[in-house]
PDB file of C-alpha atoms in Angstrom:
ATOM      1  CA  MET A  22     130.656 -13.816 -55.495  1.00 53.00           C
ATOM      2  CA  THR A  23     132.912 -15.017 -52.717  1.00 55.00           C
ATOM      3  CA  ALA A  24     133.889 -18.635 -52.628  1.00 60.00           C
ATOM      4  CA  ALA A  25     132.542 -19.395 -49.068  1.00 65.00           C
ATOM      5  CA  ASN A  26     130.147 -22.459 -48.931  1.00 63.00           C
ATOM      6  CA  VAL A  27     126.735 -20.985 -48.580  1.00 70.00           C
ATOM      7  CA  TYR A  28     123.944 -23.464 -47.788  1.00 62.00           C
ATOM      8  CA  GLN A  29     120.272 -23.474 -46.627  1.00 68.00           C
ATOM      9  CA  GLN A  30     120.341 -23.809 -42.738  1.00 64.00           C
ATOM     10  CA  ARG A  31     116.264 -23.826 -42.275  1.00 65.00           C
ATOM     11  CA  PRO A  32     114.767 -27.155 -42.960  1.00 60.00           C
ATOM     12  CA  THR A  33     111.953 -27.089 -45.421  1.00 65.00           C
ATOM     13  CA  ALA A  34     110.211 -30.085 -44.305  1.00 65.00           C
ATOM     14  CA  GLY A  35     110.239 -32.881 -41.525  1.00 69.00           C
ATOM     15  CA  ALA A  36     111.536 -30.553 -38.735  1.00 73.00           C
ATOM     16  CA  LYS A  37     109.050 -28.341 -36.577  1.00 79.00           C
ATOM     17  CA  ALA A  38     110.614 -25.206 -35.644  1.00 83.00           C
ATOM     18  CA  GLU A  39     109.616 -23.558 -32.162  1.00 88.00           C
ATOM     19  CA  SER A  40     110.606 -20.196 -30.586  1.00 91.00           C
ATOM     20  CA  SER A  41     112.596 -19.935 -27.446  1.00 91.00           C
ATOM     21  CA  LEU A  42     109.003 -19.000 -25.631  1.00 93.00           C
ATOM     22  CA  HIS A  43     107.067 -21.846 -27.201  1.00 91.00           C
ATOM     23  CA  HIS A  44     106.579 -23.259 -23.517  1.00 91.00           C
ATOM     24  CA  ALA A  45     105.349 -20.066 -22.216  1.00 92.00           C
ATOM     25  CA  ASP A  46     102.161 -20.534 -24.892  1.00 93.00           C
ATOM     26  CA  LEU A  47     101.935 -17.020 -25.413  1.00 92.00           C
ATOM     27  CA  ALA A  48      99.061 -17.450 -28.077  1.00 91.00           C
ATOM     28  CA  SER A  49      96.997 -18.415 -25.244  1.00 93.00           C
ATOM     29  CA  LEU A  50      97.279 -15.121 -23.675  1.00 91.00           C
ATOM     30  CA  VAL A  51      96.278 -12.980 -26.445  1.00 93.00           C
ATOM     31  CA  GLY A  52      93.171 -10.895 -25.438  1.00 87.00           C
ATOM     32  CA  LYS A  53      93.390 -11.863 -21.864  1.00 88.00           C
ATOM     33  CA  GLY A  54      95.310  -8.897 -20.597  1.00 84.00           C
ATOM     34  CA  ARG A  55      93.829  -5.476 -19.165  1.00 86.00           C
ATOM     35  CA  LYS A  56      91.923  -3.400 -21.608  1.00 86.00           C
ATOM     36  CA  ASN A  57      93.808  -0.198 -22.571  1.00 91.00           C
ATOM     37  CA  ALA A  58      97.056  -1.872 -21.300  1.00 96.00           C
ATOM     38  CA  GLY A  59      99.857   0.210 -21.118  1.00 97.00           C
ATOM     39  CA  VAL A  60     102.432  -2.112 -22.371  1.00 97.00           C
ATOM     40  CA  THR A  61     101.777  -4.930 -25.356  1.00 97.00           C
ATOM     41  CA  VAL A  62     104.235  -7.337 -26.118  1.00 97.00           C
ATOM     42  CA  ARG A  63     104.684  -9.452 -29.443  1.00 96.00           C
ATOM     43  CA  GLU A  64     107.162 -12.166 -29.968  1.00 96.00           C
ATOM     44  CA  LYS A  65     108.753 -11.555 -33.399  1.00 96.00           C
ATOM     45  CA  LYS A  66     109.609 -15.311 -33.788  1.00 93.00           C
ATOM     46  CA  LEU A  67     111.753 -17.528 -36.046  1.00 93.00           C
ATOM     47  CA  LEU A  68     112.866 -14.471 -38.086  1.00 96.00           C
ATOM     48  CA  GLY A  69     116.400 -14.724 -40.086  1.00 96.00           C
ATOM     49  CA  HIS A  70     119.359 -12.970 -38.486  1.00 97.00           C
ATOM     50  CA  LEU A  71     122.543 -12.532 -40.135  1.00 98.00           C
ATOM     51  CA  THR A  72     125.528 -10.720 -38.947  1.00 98.00           C
ATOM     52  CA  LEU A  73     127.752  -8.650 -41.639  1.00 98.00           C
ATOM     53  CA  ARG A  74     131.028  -7.650 -41.584  1.00 98.00           C
ATOM     54  CA  GLY A  75     133.114  -5.382 -43.681  1.00 98.00           C
ATOM     55  CA  ASP A  76     134.556  -1.937 -44.058  1.00 97.00           C
ATOM     56  CA  GLY A  77     132.105   0.677 -43.366  1.00 95.00           C
ATOM     57  CA  HIS A  78     134.422   3.393 -45.049  1.00 96.00           C
ATOM     58  CA  ASP A  79     134.703   1.552 -48.478  1.00 97.00           C
ATOM     59  CA  ALA A  80     132.261   2.996 -50.761  1.00 97.00           C
ATOM     60  CA  ALA A  81     132.233  -0.365 -52.537  1.00 98.00           C
ATOM     61  CA  PHE A  82     131.005  -2.343 -49.727  1.00 98.00           C
ATOM     62  CA  ALA A  83     128.074   0.495 -48.757  1.00 98.00           C
ATOM     63  CA  ALA A  84     126.788   0.374 -52.398  1.00 98.00           C
ATOM     64  CA  GLY A  85     127.034  -3.433 -52.594  1.00 98.00           C
ATOM     65  CA  VAL A  86     125.010  -3.693 -49.279  1.00 98.00           C
ATOM     66  CA  HIS A  87     122.327  -0.960 -50.776  1.00 98.00           C
ATOM     67  CA  LYS A  88     122.297  -2.847 -54.102  1.00 98.00           C
ATOM     68  CA  ALA A  89     121.191  -6.212 -52.078  1.00 98.00           C
ATOM     69  CA  LEU A  90     119.058  -4.868 -49.698  1.00 97.00           C
ATOM     70  CA  GLY A  91     117.804  -1.753 -50.824  1.00 97.00           C
ATOM     71  CA  ILE A  92     118.629  -0.429 -47.440  1.00 97.00           C
ATOM     72  CA  GLU A  93     121.650   2.370 -46.769  1.00 96.00           C
ATOM     73  CA  LEU A  94     124.391   1.245 -44.517  1.00 97.00           C
ATOM     74  CA  PRO A  95     123.350   2.448 -40.956  1.00 98.00           C
ATOM     75  CA  GLY A  96     125.992   4.547 -38.782  1.00 97.00           C
ATOM     76  CA  ALA A  97     126.867   4.184 -35.185  1.00 97.00           C
ATOM     77  CA  LEU A  98     124.093   3.244 -32.837  1.00 98.00           C
ATOM     78  CA  THR A  99     121.419   3.148 -35.381  1.00 98.00           C
ATOM     79  CA  VAL A 100     118.943   0.937 -36.890  1.00 98.00           C
ATOM     80  CA  ILE A 101     117.029   1.143 -40.185  1.00 98.00           C
ATOM     81  CA  VAL A 102     113.758  -0.691 -40.706  1.00 97.00           C
ATOM     82  CA  LYS A 103     112.412  -1.128 -44.019  1.00 95.00           C
ATOM     83  CA  GLY A 104     108.935  -3.269 -43.434  1.00 93.00           C
ATOM     84  CA  GLU A 105     109.942  -6.762 -41.881  1.00 93.00           C
ATOM     85  CA  THR A 106     113.550  -6.084 -42.672  1.00 97.00           C
ATOM     86  CA  SER A 107     115.995  -4.299 -40.504  1.00 98.00           C
ATOM     87  CA  LEU A 108     119.618  -3.171 -40.818  1.00 98.00           C
ATOM     88  CA  GLN A 109     121.391  -2.398 -37.417  1.00 98.00           C
ATOM     89  CA  TRP A 110     124.923  -1.021 -36.556  1.00 98.00           C
ATOM     90  CA  LEU A 111     126.686  -3.357 -34.096  1.00 97.00           C
ATOM     91  CA  GLY A 112     130.308  -1.928 -34.341  1.00 95.00           C
ATOM     92  CA  PRO A 113     132.614  -0.089 -36.835  1.00 95.00           C
ATOM     93  CA  ASP A 114     132.645  -3.222 -39.116  1.00 97.00           C
ATOM     94  CA  GLU A 115     129.862  -5.202 -38.185  1.00 98.00           C
ATOM     95  CA  TRP A 116     126.163  -4.783 -38.807  1.00 98.00           C
ATOM     96  CA  LEU A 117     122.875  -7.216 -37.898  1.00 98.00           C
ATOM     97  CA  LEU A 118     120.602  -7.914 -40.736  1.00 98.00           C
ATOM     98  CA  ILE A 119     117.184  -9.248 -39.701  1.00 98.00           C
ATOM     99  CA  VAL A 120     114.781 -10.697 -42.447  1.00 98.00           C
ATOM    100  CA  PRO A 121     111.461 -12.420 -42.534  1.00 97.00           C
ATOM    101  CA  SER A 122     111.307 -16.131 -41.753  1.00 93.00           C
ATOM    102  CA  GLY A 123     112.863 -18.116 -44.352  1.00 92.00           C
ATOM    103  CA  GLU A 124     114.511 -15.474 -46.443  1.00 95.00           C
ATOM    104  CA  GLU A 125     118.056 -15.260 -44.755  1.00 95.00           C
ATOM    105  CA  PHE A 126     119.360 -17.870 -47.195  1.00 95.00           C
ATOM    106  CA  ALA A 127     118.307 -15.761 -50.379  1.00 96.00           C
ATOM    107  CA  ALA A 128     119.564 -12.521 -48.445  1.00 97.00           C
ATOM    108  CA  GLU A 129     123.017 -13.845 -47.903  1.00 96.00           C
ATOM    109  CA  GLN A 130     123.095 -14.960 -51.506  1.00 96.00           C
ATOM    110  CA  ASN A 131     122.240 -11.529 -52.639  1.00 97.00           C
ATOM    111  CA  LEU A 132     124.781  -9.923 -50.435  1.00 97.00           C
ATOM    112  CA  ARG A 133     127.655 -12.267 -51.507  1.00 97.00           C
ATOM    113  CA  ALA A 134     126.798 -11.550 -55.300  1.00 96.00           C
ATOM    114  CA  ALA A 135     126.591  -7.792 -54.705  1.00 97.00           C
ATOM    115  CA  LEU A 136     129.684  -7.545 -52.666  1.00 97.00           C
ATOM    116  CA  GLY A 137     131.783  -9.675 -54.929  1.00 95.00           C
ATOM    117  CA  ASP A 138     135.402 -10.185 -53.890  1.00 94.00           C
ATOM    118  CA  LEU A 139     135.322  -7.565 -50.927  1.00 97.00           C
ATOM    119  CA  HIS A 140     136.893  -8.850 -47.890  1.00 96.00           C
ATOM    120  CA  ILE A 141     133.241  -9.676 -45.918  1.00 97.00           C
ATOM    121  CA  GLN A 142     131.857 -12.143 -43.503  1.00 97.00           C
ATOM    122  CA  ILE A 143     128.200 -13.190 -43.084  1.00 97.00           C
ATOM    123  CA  VAL A 144     127.303 -15.591 -40.518  1.00 96.00           C
ATOM    124  CA  ASN A 145     123.760 -16.887 -39.791  1.00 96.00           C
ATOM    125  CA  VAL A 146     123.050 -16.329 -36.234  1.00 96.00           C
ATOM    126  CA  SER A 147     119.365 -16.929 -36.285  1.00 94.00           C
ATOM    127  CA  GLY A 148     119.368 -20.046 -33.957  1.00 91.00           C
ATOM    128  CA  GLY A 149     120.878 -17.852 -31.035  1.00 94.00           C
ATOM    129  CA  GLN A 150     118.781 -14.703 -30.565  1.00 95.00           C
ATOM    130  CA  GLN A 151     115.216 -13.355 -31.179  1.00 94.00           C
ATOM    131  CA  ILE A 152     113.202 -10.210 -30.840  1.00 97.00           C
ATOM    132  CA  LEU A 153     110.498  -9.168 -28.382  1.00 97.00           C
ATOM    133  CA  GLU A 154     108.367  -5.932 -29.315  1.00 98.00           C
ATOM    134  CA  LEU A 155     107.177  -3.670 -26.770  1.00 98.00           C
ATOM    135  CA  SER A 156     104.545  -1.123 -27.830  1.00 97.00           C
ATOM    136  CA  GLY A 157     102.135   1.225 -25.969  1.00 97.00           C
ATOM    137  CA  PRO A 158     102.280   4.587 -23.765  1.00 97.00           C
ATOM    138  CA  ASN A 159     104.152   2.907 -20.771  1.00 98.00           C
ATOM    139  CA  VAL A 160     107.047   1.148 -22.503  1.00 98.00           C
ATOM    140  CA  ARG A 161     109.485   3.832 -21.703  1.00 98.00           C
ATOM    141  CA  ASP A 162     108.497   3.549 -17.937  1.00 98.00           C
ATOM    142  CA  VAL A 163     109.226  -0.026 -18.054  1.00 98.00           C
ATOM    143  CA  LEU A 164     112.613   0.515 -19.709  1.00 98.00           C
ATOM    144  CA  MET A 165     113.382   3.030 -17.016  1.00 97.00           C
ATOM    145  CA  LYS A 166     112.852   0.146 -14.520  1.00 95.00           C
ATOM    146  CA  SER A 167     114.875  -2.284 -16.151  1.00 97.00           C
ATOM    147  CA  THR A 168     117.936  -0.322 -17.736  1.00 97.00           C
ATOM    148  CA  SER A 169     120.423   2.547 -16.554  1.00 95.00           C
ATOM    149  CA  TYR A 170     120.746   3.600 -20.166  1.00 97.00           C
ATOM    150  CA  ASP A 171     119.079   6.932 -20.712  1.00 98.00           C
ATOM    151  CA  VAL A 172     116.094   6.188 -22.680  1.00 97.00           C
ATOM    152  CA  HIS A 173     114.923   9.919 -22.447  1.00 97.00           C
ATOM    153  CA  PRO A 174     113.583  11.089 -25.866  1.00 96.00           C
ATOM    154  CA  ASP A 175     116.237  13.539 -26.389  1.00 97.00           C
ATOM    155  CA  ASN A 176     118.762  10.583 -25.858  1.00 98.00           C
ATOM    156  CA  PHE A 177     117.121   7.732 -27.451  1.00 98.00           C
ATOM    157  CA  PRO A 178     115.040   8.927 -30.524  1.00 98.00           C
ATOM    158  CA  VAL A 179     113.628   6.563 -32.871  1.00 98.00           C
ATOM    159  CA  GLY A 180     116.119   4.987 -35.056  1.00 98.00           C
ATOM    160  CA  LYS A 181     118.796   4.574 -32.331  1.00 98.00           C
ATOM    161  CA  ALA A 182     119.855   0.886 -31.168  1.00 98.00           C
ATOM    162  CA  VAL A 183     122.321   0.185 -28.193  1.00 98.00           C
ATOM    163  CA  GLY A 184     123.790  -2.772 -26.542  1.00 97.00           C
ATOM    164  CA  THR A 185     123.120  -2.465 -22.959  1.00 97.00           C
ATOM    165  CA  VAL A 186     122.397  -4.174 -19.458  1.00 96.00           C
ATOM    166  CA  PHE A 187     118.659  -4.968 -18.765  1.00 95.00           C
ATOM    167  CA  ALA A 188     117.647  -6.477 -15.475  1.00 94.00           C
ATOM    168  CA  LYS A 189     120.547  -8.586 -14.555  1.00 92.00           C
ATOM    169  CA  SER A 190     121.835  -9.467 -18.229  1.00 93.00           C
ATOM    170  CA  GLN A 191     122.592  -7.967 -21.646  1.00 95.00           C
ATOM    171  CA  LEU A 192     120.492  -7.193 -24.701  1.00 96.00           C
ATOM    172  CA  VAL A 193     119.923  -4.615 -27.383  1.00 98.00           C
ATOM    173  CA  ILE A 194     117.278  -2.189 -27.256  1.00 98.00           C
ATOM    174  CA  ARG A 195     116.225  -0.978 -30.626  1.00 98.00           C
ATOM    175  CA  HIS A 196     113.690   2.311 -30.890  1.00 98.00           C
ATOM    176  CA  THR A 197     111.821   1.298 -33.744  1.00 97.00           C
ATOM    177  CA  ALA A 198     108.911   3.947 -33.767  1.00 96.00           C
ATOM    178  CA  GLU A 199     107.340   6.206 -31.535  1.00 94.00           C
ATOM    179  CA  ASP A 200     105.817   4.040 -28.849  1.00 95.00           C
ATOM    180  CA  THR A 201     107.439   0.877 -30.308  1.00 97.00           C
ATOM    181  CA  TRP A 202     110.824  -0.642 -28.959  1.00 98.00           C
ATOM    182  CA  GLU A 203     112.536  -3.992 -29.710  1.00 98.00           C
ATOM    183  CA  LEU A 204     114.459  -6.181 -27.218  1.00 98.00           C
ATOM    184  CA  LEU A 205     117.103  -8.195 -29.099  1.00 98.00           C
ATOM    185  CA  ILE A 206     117.571 -11.130 -26.660  1.00 96.00           C
ATOM    186  CA  ARG A 207     119.475 -14.069 -26.458  1.00 95.00           C
ATOM    187  CA  ARG A 208     117.348 -17.294 -26.684  1.00 93.00           C
ATOM    188  CA  SER A 209     119.068 -18.913 -23.774  1.00 93.00           C
ATOM    189  CA  PHE A 210     117.683 -15.918 -21.688  1.00 94.00           C
ATOM    190  CA  SER A 211     114.126 -15.348 -23.085  1.00 94.00           C
ATOM    191  CA  ASP A 212     112.436 -17.029 -20.253  1.00 94.00           C
ATOM    192  CA  TYR A 213     114.199 -14.678 -17.503  1.00 95.00           C
ATOM    193  CA  TRP A 214     113.072 -11.513 -19.816  1.00 94.00           C
ATOM    194  CA  TRP A 215     109.636 -12.830 -20.116  1.00 96.00           C
ATOM    195  CA  LEU A 216     109.228 -13.171 -16.447  1.00 96.00           C
ATOM    196  CA  TRP A 217     110.876  -9.894 -15.643  1.00 96.00           C
ATOM    197  CA  LEU A 218     108.559  -8.016 -18.355  1.00 96.00           C
ATOM    198  CA  GLN A 219     105.601  -9.541 -16.606  1.00 96.00           C
ATOM    199  CA  ASP A 220     106.486  -8.102 -13.409  1.00 96.00           C
ATOM    200  CA  ALA A 221     107.793  -4.660 -14.527  1.00 97.00           C
ATOM    201  CA  ALA A 222     104.720  -4.023 -16.606  1.00 97.00           C
ATOM    202  CA  ALA A 223     102.113  -5.328 -14.000  1.00 96.00           C
ATOM    203  CA  GLU A 224     101.124  -1.693 -12.687  1.00 96.00           C
ATOM    204  CA  TYR A 225     100.365  -0.343 -16.218  1.00 97.00           C
ATOM    205  CA  GLY A 226      98.878  -3.399 -17.671  1.00 96.00           C
ATOM    206  CA  LEU A 227     100.361  -6.040 -20.133  1.00 96.00           C
ATOM    207  CA  ASN A 228      98.784  -7.683 -23.119  1.00 96.00           C
ATOM    208  CA  VAL A 229     100.042 -10.013 -25.408  1.00 96.00           C
ATOM    209  CA  GLN A 230      99.622  -9.708 -29.211  1.00 94.00           C
ATOM    210  CA  ALA A 231      99.806 -12.412 -31.748  1.00 83.00           C
TER     211      ALA A 231
END
């Protein structure tokens, strides 16, 4: 294992964690949207986010990642989802690992143990970003309103993930299932994107899911 000082960053007691949209009280909106709404939004809050850097061409690095996570190292512009865990390509030597809430410390320990003395970097970025999941038959229509990136099925199949401009800021769009997309957003812009989505999805109907 690398000699990095790894420590548990998530408080186990005495501290209340709140998502970046806590003030919007999304829970109070569950079930109040239009019936058969075209878009459903779910806040995937307080997950563990880790950036991983290493040599993607090194077979030992790829093998170590697979050993630790049970996930193959994804190639360019792709995301691999396994249950509540996902691994996404961010660049030639960088990936984003997202794990269920509270599992980020164990995931980092497993990665460091599996990757041994390889030249790597793992950073916990959980506090800086979160995910909004969009599902339903009209999600692609909302995306076409919001980004100049081509989201046509031929160009943006399931399993693709790209960083792009959305409205007037930047985020990552991940296509995780046929009618399901994820917006990987910065916490500081969460309110802006929530307001934007309400407006962009208004004609199709917007439901909030817990």
